[in-house]
Amino acid sequence: MVKALARAHRWKRLLEEGRYASLSEMARAEKIDRGYLGKMLRLTLLASDIVEDILNGRLSPDLGATALRDFLSAVWAEQRASVTETAAALPHEALHGSSGGEPPARAP
């Protein structure tokens, strides 16, 4: 997820600096699909605390960049609710990483 965030912010910076006039032009130059580029740029809209959790390893990689960019709302409170909901659906705690490194208890 860290790599995805870094790429998204790099692409955003290139657009803001005027290096590329459009997403289509950038996608051609970067040799990536235009739709993928557009979706990845949505990661630059993540709430700052979610970004901080990703960078500090407090958000499980199981949550994934795909999940983050696909349900991303521009409203930070909605992002937080979506992250919490998605993390709760994962087999282990994804919101704040694993609990002390212990494997989850097995069902009887």
mmCIF file with all atom_site columns, C-alpha atoms in Angstrom:
data_model
loop_
_atom_site.group_PDB
_atom_site.id
_atom_site.type_symbol
_atom_site.label_atom_id
_atom_site.label_alt_id
_atom_site.label_comp_id
_atom_site.label_asym_id
_atom_site.label_entity_id
_atom_site.label_seq_id
_atom_site.pdbx_PDB_ins_code
_atom_site.Cartn_x
_atom_site.Cartn_y
_atom_site.Cartn_z
_atom_site.occupancy
_atom_site.B_iso_or_equiv
_atom_site.pdbx_formal_charge
_atom_site.auth_seq_id
_atom_site.auth_comp_id
_atom_site.auth_asym_id
_atom_site.auth_atom_id
_atom_site.pdbx_PDB_model_num
ATOM 1   C CA . MET A 1 1   ? 0.000   0.000   0.000   1.00 0.00 ? 1   MET A CA 1
ATOM 2   C CA . VAL A 1 2   ? 2.894   2.358   0.690   1.00 0.00 ? 2   VAL A CA 1
ATOM 3   C CA . LYS A 1 3   ? 4.151   1.927   -2.872  1.00 0.00 ? 3   LYS A CA 1
ATOM 4   C CA . ALA A 1 4   ? 0.664   2.604   -4.265  1.00 0.00 ? 4   ALA A CA 1
ATOM 5   C CA . LEU A 1 5   ? 0.380   5.795   -2.204  1.00 0.00 ? 5   LEU A CA 1
ATOM 6   C CA . ALA A 1 6   ? 3.816   6.962   -3.343  1.00 0.00 ? 6   ALA A CA 1
ATOM 7   C CA . ARG A 1 7   ? 2.978   6.342   -7.005  1.00 0.00 ? 7   ARG A CA 1
ATOM 8   C CA . ALA A 1 8   ? -0.360  8.120   -6.723  1.00 0.00 ? 8   ALA A CA 1
ATOM 9   C CA . HIS A 1 9   ? 1.229   11.189  -5.154  1.00 0.00 ? 9   HIS A CA 1
ATOM 10  C CA . ARG A 1 10  ? 3.994   11.202  -7.767  1.00 0.00 ? 10  ARG A CA 1
ATOM 11  C CA . TRP A 1 11  ? 1.444   11.115  -10.582 1.00 0.00 ? 11  TRP A CA 1
ATOM 12  C CA . LYS A 1 12  ? -0.585  13.861  -8.922  1.00 0.00 ? 12  LYS A CA 1
ATOM 13  C CA . ARG A 1 13  ? 2.539   16.023  -8.606  1.00 0.00 ? 13  ARG A CA 1
ATOM 14  C CA . LEU A 1 14  ? 3.370   15.482  -12.307 1.00 0.00 ? 14  LEU A CA 1
ATOM 15  C CA . LEU A 1 15  ? -0.128  16.632  -13.262 1.00 0.00 ? 15  LEU A CA 1
ATOM 16  C CA . GLU A 1 16  ? -0.003  19.649  -10.953 1.00 0.00 ? 16  GLU A CA 1
ATOM 17  C CA . GLU A 1 17  ? 3.398   20.679  -12.320 1.00 0.00 ? 17  GLU A CA 1
ATOM 18  C CA . GLY A 1 18  ? 1.977   20.565  -15.846 1.00 0.00 ? 18  GLY A CA 1
ATOM 19  C CA . ARG A 1 19  ? 4.286   17.845  -17.074 1.00 0.00 ? 19  ARG A CA 1
ATOM 20  C CA . TYR A 1 20  ? 1.244   16.160  -18.605 1.00 0.00 ? 20  TYR A CA 1
ATOM 21  C CA . ALA A 1 21  ? -1.827  17.919  -19.921 1.00 0.00 ? 21  ALA A CA 1
ATOM 22  C CA . SER A 1 22  ? -4.227  15.059  -19.204 1.00 0.00 ? 22  SER A CA 1
ATOM 23  C CA . LEU A 1 23  ? -4.600  11.663  -17.591 1.00 0.00 ? 23  LEU A CA 1
ATOM 24  C CA . SER A 1 24  ? -4.629  10.089  -21.043 1.00 0.00 ? 24  SER A CA 1
ATOM 25  C CA . GLU A 1 25  ? -1.297  11.692  -21.930 1.00 0.00 ? 25  GLU A CA 1
ATOM 26  C CA . MET A 1 26  ? 0.228   10.593  -18.634 1.00 0.00 ? 26  MET A CA 1
ATOM 27  C CA . ALA A 1 27  ? -1.097  7.062   -18.983 1.00 0.00 ? 27  ALA A CA 1
ATOM 28  C CA . ARG A 1 28  ? 0.488   6.748   -22.427 1.00 0.00 ? 28  ARG A CA 1
ATOM 29  C CA . ALA A 1 29  ? 3.804   8.108   -21.180 1.00 0.00 ? 29  ALA A CA 1
ATOM 30  C CA . GLU A 1 30  ? 3.797   5.897   -18.071 1.00 0.00 ? 30  GLU A CA 1
ATOM 31  C CA . LYS A 1 31  ? 2.575   2.892   -20.121 1.00 0.00 ? 31  LYS A CA 1
ATOM 32  C CA . ILE A 1 32  ? -0.378  2.201   -17.852 1.00 0.00 ? 32  ILE A CA 1
ATOM 33  C CA . ASP A 1 33  ? -4.112  1.999   -18.400 1.00 0.00 ? 33  ASP A CA 1
ATOM 34  C CA . ARG A 1 34  ? -5.884  5.351   -18.121 1.00 0.00 ? 34  ARG A CA 1
ATOM 35  C CA . GLY A 1 35  ? -8.640  3.885   -15.936 1.00 0.00 ? 35  GLY A CA 1
ATOM 36  C CA . TYR A 1 36  ? -6.086  2.402   -13.552 1.00 0.00 ? 36  TYR A CA 1
ATOM 37  C CA . LEU A 1 37  ? -4.311  5.759   -13.326 1.00 0.00 ? 37  LEU A CA 1
ATOM 38  C CA . GLY A 1 38  ? -7.557  7.545   -12.522 1.00 0.00 ? 38  GLY A CA 1
ATOM 39  C CA . LYS A 1 39  ? -8.418  5.050   -9.794  1.00 0.00 ? 39  LYS A CA 1
ATOM 40  C CA . MET A 1 40  ? -4.938  5.196   -8.297  1.00 0.00 ? 40  MET A CA 1
ATOM 41  C CA . LEU A 1 41  ? -5.054  8.989   -8.148  1.00 0.00 ? 41  LEU A CA 1
ATOM 42  C CA . ARG A 1 42  ? -8.052  8.642   -5.846  1.00 0.00 ? 42  ARG A CA 1
ATOM 43  C CA . LEU A 1 43  ? -5.621  7.427   -3.177  1.00 0.00 ? 43  LEU A CA 1
ATOM 44  C CA . THR A 1 44  ? -4.366  11.004  -2.906  1.00 0.00 ? 44  THR A CA 1
ATOM 45  C CA . LEU A 1 45  ? -7.752  11.882  -1.388  1.00 0.00 ? 45  LEU A CA 1
ATOM 46  C CA . LEU A 1 46  ? -7.388  9.556   1.601   1.00 0.00 ? 46  LEU A CA 1
ATOM 47  C CA . ALA A 1 47  ? -7.885  11.040  5.054   1.00 0.00 ? 47  ALA A CA 1
ATOM 48  C CA . SER A 1 48  ? -4.565  12.016  6.591   1.00 0.00 ? 48  SER A CA 1
ATOM 49  C CA . ASP A 1 49  ? -5.004  9.668   9.562   1.00 0.00 ? 49  ASP A CA 1
ATOM 50  C CA . ILE A 1 50  ? -5.625  6.719   7.212   1.00 0.00 ? 50  ILE A CA 1
ATOM 51  C CA . VAL A 1 51  ? -2.444  7.609   5.286   1.00 0.00 ? 51  VAL A CA 1
ATOM 52  C CA . GLU A 1 52  ? -0.562  7.855   8.587   1.00 0.00 ? 52  GLU A CA 1
ATOM 53  C CA . ASP A 1 53  ? -1.856  4.419   9.641   1.00 0.00 ? 53  ASP A CA 1
ATOM 54  C CA . ILE A 1 54  ? -0.695  2.955   6.311   1.00 0.00 ? 54  ILE A CA 1
ATOM 55  C CA . LEU A 1 55  ? 2.763   4.529   6.527   1.00 0.00 ? 55  LEU A CA 1
ATOM 56  C CA . ASN A 1 56  ? 3.224   3.464   10.160  1.00 0.00 ? 56  ASN A CA 1
ATOM 57  C CA . GLY A 1 57  ? 2.079   -0.115  9.525   1.00 0.00 ? 57  GLY A CA 1
ATOM 58  C CA . ARG A 1 58  ? -1.069  0.201   11.629  1.00 0.00 ? 58  ARG A CA 1
ATOM 59  C CA . LEU A 1 59  ? -3.337  -0.691  8.729   1.00 0.00 ? 59  LEU A CA 1
ATOM 60  C CA . SER A 1 60  ? -3.052  -4.271  7.585   1.00 0.00 ? 60  SER A CA 1
ATOM 61  C CA . PRO A 1 61  ? -1.857  -4.850  4.011   1.00 0.00 ? 61  PRO A CA 1
ATOM 62  C CA . ASP A 1 62  ? -4.794  -7.292  3.788   1.00 0.00 ? 62  ASP A CA 1
ATOM 63  C CA . LEU A 1 63  ? -7.056  -4.279  3.429   1.00 0.00 ? 63  LEU A CA 1
ATOM 64  C CA . GLY A 1 64  ? -5.233  -3.429  0.200   1.00 0.00 ? 64  GLY A CA 1
ATOM 65  C CA . ALA A 1 65  ? -4.921  -0.437  -2.078  1.00 0.00 ? 65  ALA A CA 1
ATOM 66  C CA . THR A 1 66  ? -7.620  -1.859  -4.344  1.00 0.00 ? 66  THR A CA 1
ATOM 67  C CA . ALA A 1 67  ? -10.180 -1.853  -1.545  1.00 0.00 ? 67  ALA A CA 1
ATOM 68  C CA . LEU A 1 68  ? -9.167  1.639   -0.472  1.00 0.00 ? 68  LEU A CA 1
ATOM 69  C CA . ARG A 1 69  ? -9.403  3.190   -3.920  1.00 0.00 ? 69  ARG A CA 1
ATOM 70  C CA . ASP A 1 70  ? -12.597 1.359   -4.911  1.00 0.00 ? 70  ASP A CA 1
ATOM 71  C CA . PHE A 1 71  ? -14.750 2.431   -1.964  1.00 0.00 ? 71  PHE A CA 1
ATOM 72  C CA . LEU A 1 72  ? -13.141 5.800   -1.561  1.00 0.00 ? 72  LEU A CA 1
ATOM 73  C CA . SER A 1 73  ? -15.416 8.689   -0.750  1.00 0.00 ? 73  SER A CA 1
ATOM 74  C CA . ALA A 1 74  ? -14.161 12.266  -0.783  1.00 0.00 ? 74  ALA A CA 1
ATOM 75  C CA . VAL A 1 75  ? -15.639 12.647  2.711   1.00 0.00 ? 75  VAL A CA 1
ATOM 76  C CA . TRP A 1 76  ? -13.062 11.622  5.295   1.00 0.00 ? 76  TRP A CA 1
ATOM 77  C CA . ALA A 1 77  ? -15.644 10.467  7.874   1.00 0.00 ? 77  ALA A CA 1
ATOM 78  C CA . GLU A 1 78  ? -17.108 8.099   5.266   1.00 0.00 ? 78  GLU A CA 1
ATOM 79  C CA . GLN A 1 79  ? -13.605 6.822   4.451   1.00 0.00 ? 79  GLN A CA 1
ATOM 80  C CA . ARG A 1 80  ? -12.972 6.040   8.115   1.00 0.00 ? 80  ARG A CA 1
ATOM 81  C CA . ALA A 1 81  ? -16.298 4.219   8.405   1.00 0.00 ? 81  ALA A CA 1
ATOM 82  C CA . SER A 1 82  ? -15.545 2.194   5.255   1.00 0.00 ? 82  SER A CA 1
ATOM 83  C CA . VAL A 1 83  ? -12.072 1.250   6.497   1.00 0.00 ? 83  VAL A CA 1
ATOM 84  C CA . THR A 1 84  ? -13.487 0.159   9.841   1.00 0.00 ? 84  THR A CA 1
ATOM 85  C CA . GLU A 1 85  ? -16.281 -1.844  8.183   1.00 0.00 ? 85  GLU A CA 1
ATOM 86  C CA . THR A 1 86  ? -13.951 -3.507  5.685   1.00 0.00 ? 86  THR A CA 1
ATOM 87  C CA . ALA A 1 87  ? -11.381 -4.311  8.384   1.00 0.00 ? 87  ALA A CA 1
ATOM 88  C CA . ALA A 1 88  ? -14.088 -5.925  10.523  1.00 0.00 ? 88  ALA A CA 1
ATOM 89  C CA . ALA A 1 89  ? -14.973 -8.252  7.643   1.00 0.00 ? 89  ALA A CA 1
ATOM 90  C CA . LEU A 1 90  ? -11.396 -9.535  7.296   1.00 0.00 ? 90  LEU A CA 1
ATOM 91  C CA . PRO A 1 91  ? -10.371 -12.774 9.054   1.00 0.00 ? 91  PRO A CA 1
ATOM 92  C CA . HIS A 1 92  ? -7.999  -10.881 11.357  1.00 0.00 ? 92  HIS A CA 1
ATOM 93  C CA . GLU A 1 93  ? -7.823  -7.333  12.581  1.00 0.00 ? 93  GLU A CA 1
ATOM 94  C CA . ALA A 1 94  ? -6.886  -5.109  9.642   1.00 0.00 ? 94  ALA A CA 1
ATOM 95  C CA . LEU A 1 95  ? -7.489  -1.708  11.164  1.00 0.00 ? 95  LEU A CA 1
ATOM 96  C CA . HIS A 1 96  ? -4.509  -1.733  13.504  1.00 0.00 ? 96  HIS A CA 1
ATOM 97  C CA . GLY A 1 97  ? -2.442  -4.695  12.326  1.00 0.00 ? 97  GLY A CA 1
ATOM 98  C CA . SER A 1 98  ? -2.194  -7.917  14.274  1.00 0.00 ? 98  SER A CA 1
ATOM 99  C CA . SER A 1 99  ? -2.669  -8.037  18.008  1.00 0.00 ? 99  SER A CA 1
ATOM 100 C CA . GLY A 1 100 ? 0.774   -8.535  19.489  1.00 0.00 ? 100 GLY A CA 1
ATOM 101 C CA . GLY A 1 101 ? 1.933   -10.922 16.809  1.00 0.00 ? 101 GLY A CA 1
ATOM 102 C CA . GLU A 1 102 ? -0.129  -13.792 18.167  1.00 0.00 ? 102 GLU A CA 1
ATOM 103 C CA . PRO A 1 103 ? -1.896  -15.971 15.593  1.00 0.00 ? 103 PRO A CA 1
ATOM 104 C CA . PRO A 1 104 ? -5.692  -15.936 15.796  1.00 0.00 ? 104 PRO A CA 1
ATOM 105 C CA . ALA A 1 105 ? -7.259  -18.599 17.978  1.00 0.00 ? 105 ALA A CA 1
ATOM 106 C CA . ARG A 1 106 ? -8.546  -21.616 16.115  1.00 0.00 ? 106 ARG A CA 1
ATOM 107 C CA . ALA A 1 107 ? -12.203 -22.494 16.284  1.00 0.00 ? 107 ALA A CA 1
ATOM 108 C CA . PRO A 1 108 ? -12.931 -25.671 18.278  1.00 0.00 ? 108 PRO A CA 1
#
